[in-house]
PDB file of C-alpha atoms in Angstrom:
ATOM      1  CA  UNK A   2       0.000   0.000   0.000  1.00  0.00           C
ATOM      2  CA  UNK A   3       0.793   3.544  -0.501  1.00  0.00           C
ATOM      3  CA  UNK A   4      -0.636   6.770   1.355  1.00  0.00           C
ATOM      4  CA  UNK A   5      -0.514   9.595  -0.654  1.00  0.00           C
ATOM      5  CA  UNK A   6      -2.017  13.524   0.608  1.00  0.00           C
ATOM      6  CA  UNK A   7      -1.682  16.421  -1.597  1.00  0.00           C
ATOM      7  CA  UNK A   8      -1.840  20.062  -0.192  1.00  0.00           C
ATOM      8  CA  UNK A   9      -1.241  23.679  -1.764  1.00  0.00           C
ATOM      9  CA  UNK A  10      -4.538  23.705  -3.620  1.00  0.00           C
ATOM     10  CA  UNK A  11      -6.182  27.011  -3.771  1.00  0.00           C
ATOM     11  CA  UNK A  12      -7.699  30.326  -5.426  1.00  0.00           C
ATOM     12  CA  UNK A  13      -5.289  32.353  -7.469  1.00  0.00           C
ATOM     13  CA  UNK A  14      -5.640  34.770  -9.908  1.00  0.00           C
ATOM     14  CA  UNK A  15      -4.507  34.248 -13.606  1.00  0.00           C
ATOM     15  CA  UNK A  16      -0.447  34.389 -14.391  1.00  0.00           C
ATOM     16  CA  UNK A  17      -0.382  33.609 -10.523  1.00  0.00           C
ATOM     17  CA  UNK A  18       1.607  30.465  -8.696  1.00  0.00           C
ATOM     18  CA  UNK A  19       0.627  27.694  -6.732  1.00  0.00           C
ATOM     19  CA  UNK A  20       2.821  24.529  -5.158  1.00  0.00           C
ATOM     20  CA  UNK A  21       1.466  21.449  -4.663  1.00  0.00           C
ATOM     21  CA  UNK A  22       2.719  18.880  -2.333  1.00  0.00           C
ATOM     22  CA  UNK A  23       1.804  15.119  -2.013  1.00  0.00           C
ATOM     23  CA  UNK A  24       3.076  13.529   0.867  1.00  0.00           C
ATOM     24  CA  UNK A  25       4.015   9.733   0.258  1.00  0.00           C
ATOM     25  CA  UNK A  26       4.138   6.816   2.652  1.00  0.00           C
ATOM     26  CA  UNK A  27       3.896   3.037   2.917  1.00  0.00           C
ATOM     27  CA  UNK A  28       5.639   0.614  -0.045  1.00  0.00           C
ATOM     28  CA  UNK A  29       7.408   3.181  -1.688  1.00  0.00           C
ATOM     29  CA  UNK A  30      10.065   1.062  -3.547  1.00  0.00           C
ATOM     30  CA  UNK A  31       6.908  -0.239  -5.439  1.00  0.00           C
ATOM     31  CA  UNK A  32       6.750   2.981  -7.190  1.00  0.00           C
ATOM     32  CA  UNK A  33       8.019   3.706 -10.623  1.00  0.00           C
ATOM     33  CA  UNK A  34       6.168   6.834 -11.217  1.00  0.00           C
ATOM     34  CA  UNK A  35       5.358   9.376  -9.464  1.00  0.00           C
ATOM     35  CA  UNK A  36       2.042  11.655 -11.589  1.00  0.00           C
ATOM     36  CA  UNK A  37       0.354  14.348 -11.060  1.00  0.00           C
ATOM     37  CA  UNK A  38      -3.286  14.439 -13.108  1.00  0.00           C
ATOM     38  CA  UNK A  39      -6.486  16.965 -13.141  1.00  0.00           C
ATOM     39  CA  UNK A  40     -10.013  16.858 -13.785  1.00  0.00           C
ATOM     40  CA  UNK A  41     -12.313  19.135 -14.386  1.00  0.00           C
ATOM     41  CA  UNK A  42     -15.891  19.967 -14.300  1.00  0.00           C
ATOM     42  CA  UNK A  43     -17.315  18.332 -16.722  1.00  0.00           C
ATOM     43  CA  UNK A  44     -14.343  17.194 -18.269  1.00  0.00           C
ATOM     44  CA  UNK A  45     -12.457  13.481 -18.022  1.00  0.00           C
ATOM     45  CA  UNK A  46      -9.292  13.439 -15.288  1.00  0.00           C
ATOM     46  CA  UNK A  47      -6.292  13.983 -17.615  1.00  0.00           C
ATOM     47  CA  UNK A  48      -2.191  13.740 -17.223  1.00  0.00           C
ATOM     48  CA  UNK A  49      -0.127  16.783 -16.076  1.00  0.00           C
ATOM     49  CA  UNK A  50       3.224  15.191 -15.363  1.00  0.00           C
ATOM     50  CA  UNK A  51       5.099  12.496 -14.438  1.00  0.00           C
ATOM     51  CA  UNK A  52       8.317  11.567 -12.991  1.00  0.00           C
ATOM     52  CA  UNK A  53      10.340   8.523 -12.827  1.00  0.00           C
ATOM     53  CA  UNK A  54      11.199   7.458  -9.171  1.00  0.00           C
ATOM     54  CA  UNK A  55      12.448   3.821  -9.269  1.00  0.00           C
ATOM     55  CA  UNK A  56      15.827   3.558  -8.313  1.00  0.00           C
ATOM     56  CA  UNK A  57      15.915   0.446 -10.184  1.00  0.00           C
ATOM     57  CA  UNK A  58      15.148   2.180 -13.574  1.00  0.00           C
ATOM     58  CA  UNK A  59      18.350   3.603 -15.799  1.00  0.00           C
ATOM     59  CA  UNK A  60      15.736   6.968 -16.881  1.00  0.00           C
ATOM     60  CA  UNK A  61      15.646   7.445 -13.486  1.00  0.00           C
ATOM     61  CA  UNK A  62      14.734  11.466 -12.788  1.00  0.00           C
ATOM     62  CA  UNK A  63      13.087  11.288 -15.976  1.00  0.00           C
ATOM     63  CA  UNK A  64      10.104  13.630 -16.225  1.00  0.00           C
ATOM     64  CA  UNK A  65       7.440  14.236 -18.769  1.00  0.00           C
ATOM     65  CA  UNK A  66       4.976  16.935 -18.962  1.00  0.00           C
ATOM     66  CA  UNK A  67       1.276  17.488 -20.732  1.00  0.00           C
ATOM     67  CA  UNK A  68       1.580  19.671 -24.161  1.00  0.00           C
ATOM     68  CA  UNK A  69      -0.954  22.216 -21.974  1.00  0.00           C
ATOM     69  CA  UNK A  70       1.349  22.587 -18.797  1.00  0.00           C
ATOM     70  CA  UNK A  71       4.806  22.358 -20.497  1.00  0.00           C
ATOM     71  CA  UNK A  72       7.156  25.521 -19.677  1.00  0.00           C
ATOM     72  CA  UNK A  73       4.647  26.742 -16.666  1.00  0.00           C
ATOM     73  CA  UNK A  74       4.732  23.562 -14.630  1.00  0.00           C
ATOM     74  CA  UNK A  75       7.847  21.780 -12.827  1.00  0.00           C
ATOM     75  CA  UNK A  76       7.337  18.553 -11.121  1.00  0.00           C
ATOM     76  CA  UNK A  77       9.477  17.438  -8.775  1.00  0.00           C
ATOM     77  CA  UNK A  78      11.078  15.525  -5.502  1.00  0.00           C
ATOM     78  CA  UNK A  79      11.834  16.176  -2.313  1.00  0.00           C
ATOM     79  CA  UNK A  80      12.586  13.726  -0.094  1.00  0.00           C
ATOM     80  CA  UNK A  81       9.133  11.864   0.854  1.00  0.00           C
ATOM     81  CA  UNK A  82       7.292  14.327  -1.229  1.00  0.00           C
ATOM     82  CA  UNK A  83       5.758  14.758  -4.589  1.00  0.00           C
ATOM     83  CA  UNK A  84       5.992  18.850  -5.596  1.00  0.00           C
ATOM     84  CA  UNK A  85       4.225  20.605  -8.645  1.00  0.00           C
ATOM     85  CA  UNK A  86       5.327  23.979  -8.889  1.00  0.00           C
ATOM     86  CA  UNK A  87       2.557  26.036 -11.563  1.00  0.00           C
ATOM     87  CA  UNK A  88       3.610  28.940 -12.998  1.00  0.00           C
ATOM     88  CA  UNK A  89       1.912  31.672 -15.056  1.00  0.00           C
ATOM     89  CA  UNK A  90      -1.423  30.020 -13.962  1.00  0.00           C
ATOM     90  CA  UNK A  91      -4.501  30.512 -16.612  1.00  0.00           C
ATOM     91  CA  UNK A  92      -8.163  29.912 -16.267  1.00  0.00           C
ATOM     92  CA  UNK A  93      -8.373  26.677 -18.009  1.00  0.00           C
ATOM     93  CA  UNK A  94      -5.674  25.227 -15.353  1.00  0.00           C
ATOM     94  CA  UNK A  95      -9.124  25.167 -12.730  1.00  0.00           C
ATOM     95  CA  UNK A  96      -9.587  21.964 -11.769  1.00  0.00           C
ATOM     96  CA  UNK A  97      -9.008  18.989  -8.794  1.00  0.00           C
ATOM     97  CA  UNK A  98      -5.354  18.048  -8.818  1.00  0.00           C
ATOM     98  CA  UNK A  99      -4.558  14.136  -8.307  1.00  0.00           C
ATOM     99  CA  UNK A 100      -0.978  12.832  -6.918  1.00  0.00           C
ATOM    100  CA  UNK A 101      -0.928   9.254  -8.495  1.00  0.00           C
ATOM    101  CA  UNK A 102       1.203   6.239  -7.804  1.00  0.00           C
ATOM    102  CA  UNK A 103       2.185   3.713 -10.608  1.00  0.00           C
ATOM    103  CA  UNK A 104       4.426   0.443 -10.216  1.00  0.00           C
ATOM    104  CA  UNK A 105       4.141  -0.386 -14.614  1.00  0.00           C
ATOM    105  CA  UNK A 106       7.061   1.294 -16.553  1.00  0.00           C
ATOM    106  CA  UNK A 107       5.570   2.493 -19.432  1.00  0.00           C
ATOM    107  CA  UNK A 108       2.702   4.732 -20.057  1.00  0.00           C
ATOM    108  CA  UNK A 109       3.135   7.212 -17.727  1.00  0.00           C
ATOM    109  CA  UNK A 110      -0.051   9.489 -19.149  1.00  0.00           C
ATOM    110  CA  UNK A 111      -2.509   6.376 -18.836  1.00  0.00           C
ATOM    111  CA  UNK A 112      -4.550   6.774 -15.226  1.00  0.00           C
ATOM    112  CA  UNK A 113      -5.556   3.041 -15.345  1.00  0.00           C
ATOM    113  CA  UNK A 114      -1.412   2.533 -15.125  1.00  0.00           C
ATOM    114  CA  UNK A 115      -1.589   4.350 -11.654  1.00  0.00           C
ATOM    115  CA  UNK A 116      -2.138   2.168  -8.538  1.00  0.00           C
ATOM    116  CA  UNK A 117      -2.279   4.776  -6.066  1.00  0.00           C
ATOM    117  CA  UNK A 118      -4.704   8.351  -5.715  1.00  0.00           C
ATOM    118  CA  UNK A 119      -4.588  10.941  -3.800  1.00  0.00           C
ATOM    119  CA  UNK A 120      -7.737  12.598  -2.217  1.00  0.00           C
ATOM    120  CA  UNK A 121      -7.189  15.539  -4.730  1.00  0.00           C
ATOM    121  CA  UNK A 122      -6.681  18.993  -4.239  1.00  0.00           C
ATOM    122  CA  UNK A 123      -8.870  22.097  -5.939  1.00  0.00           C
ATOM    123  CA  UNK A 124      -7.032  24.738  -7.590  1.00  0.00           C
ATOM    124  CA  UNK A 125      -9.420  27.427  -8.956  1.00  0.00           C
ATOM    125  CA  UNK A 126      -7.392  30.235 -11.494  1.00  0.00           C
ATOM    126  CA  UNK A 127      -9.796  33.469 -11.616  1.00  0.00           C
ATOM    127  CA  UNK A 128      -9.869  35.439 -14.776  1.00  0.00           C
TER     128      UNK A 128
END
């Protein structure tokens, strides 16, 4: 099992910043990815960014980012936790943020990969 709890969710306005945190606990060394994702009212929960965290992998550190978030948002570790730093927040960035959990190399943007959720965090960008 592993515990994840994000944090840092909020109202900001537009071209504002936010940092989320996701706190992680239990079987760690299960993990090969570490993901952030966001959904939307209305709208189906989609991939933000992802990070390789297996020590066992060689593309270890690796990260990948969402066309939509690339150059505002930086995802990142620090020690036990999960960070996404966003940048130059717009509108269209509103939604519930999701730390995610996967053990399967491979497919890093595909939520049925992940094993693990978060409760999710709101983050709400005012025009």
């Amino acid at each position: 099992q592993v515990q994840l709890v994000e944090s840092g969710g909020g109202l900001v306005q537009a071209g504002g910043s936010l940092r989320l945190s996701c706190a992680v606990s239990g079987r760690t060394f299960s993990s090969y990815y570490m993901g952030w994702f966001r959904q939307a009212p209305g709208k189906e929960r989609e991939f933000v960014a992802a990070i390789i965290v297996a020590a066992i992998s060689w593309s270890g550190g690796s990260i990948y980012y969402a066309d939509s978030v690339k150059g505002r948002f930086t995802i990142s570790r620090d020690n036990a936790k999960n960070i996404l730093q966003m940048n130059r927040l717009k509108p269209e960035d509103t939604a519930v943020y999701y730390c995610a959990s996967s053990s399967h190399p491979g497919s890093y943007w595909d939520m049925g990969r992940y094993d693990y959720w978060g409760q999710g965090t709101q983050v709400t960008v005012s025009s």
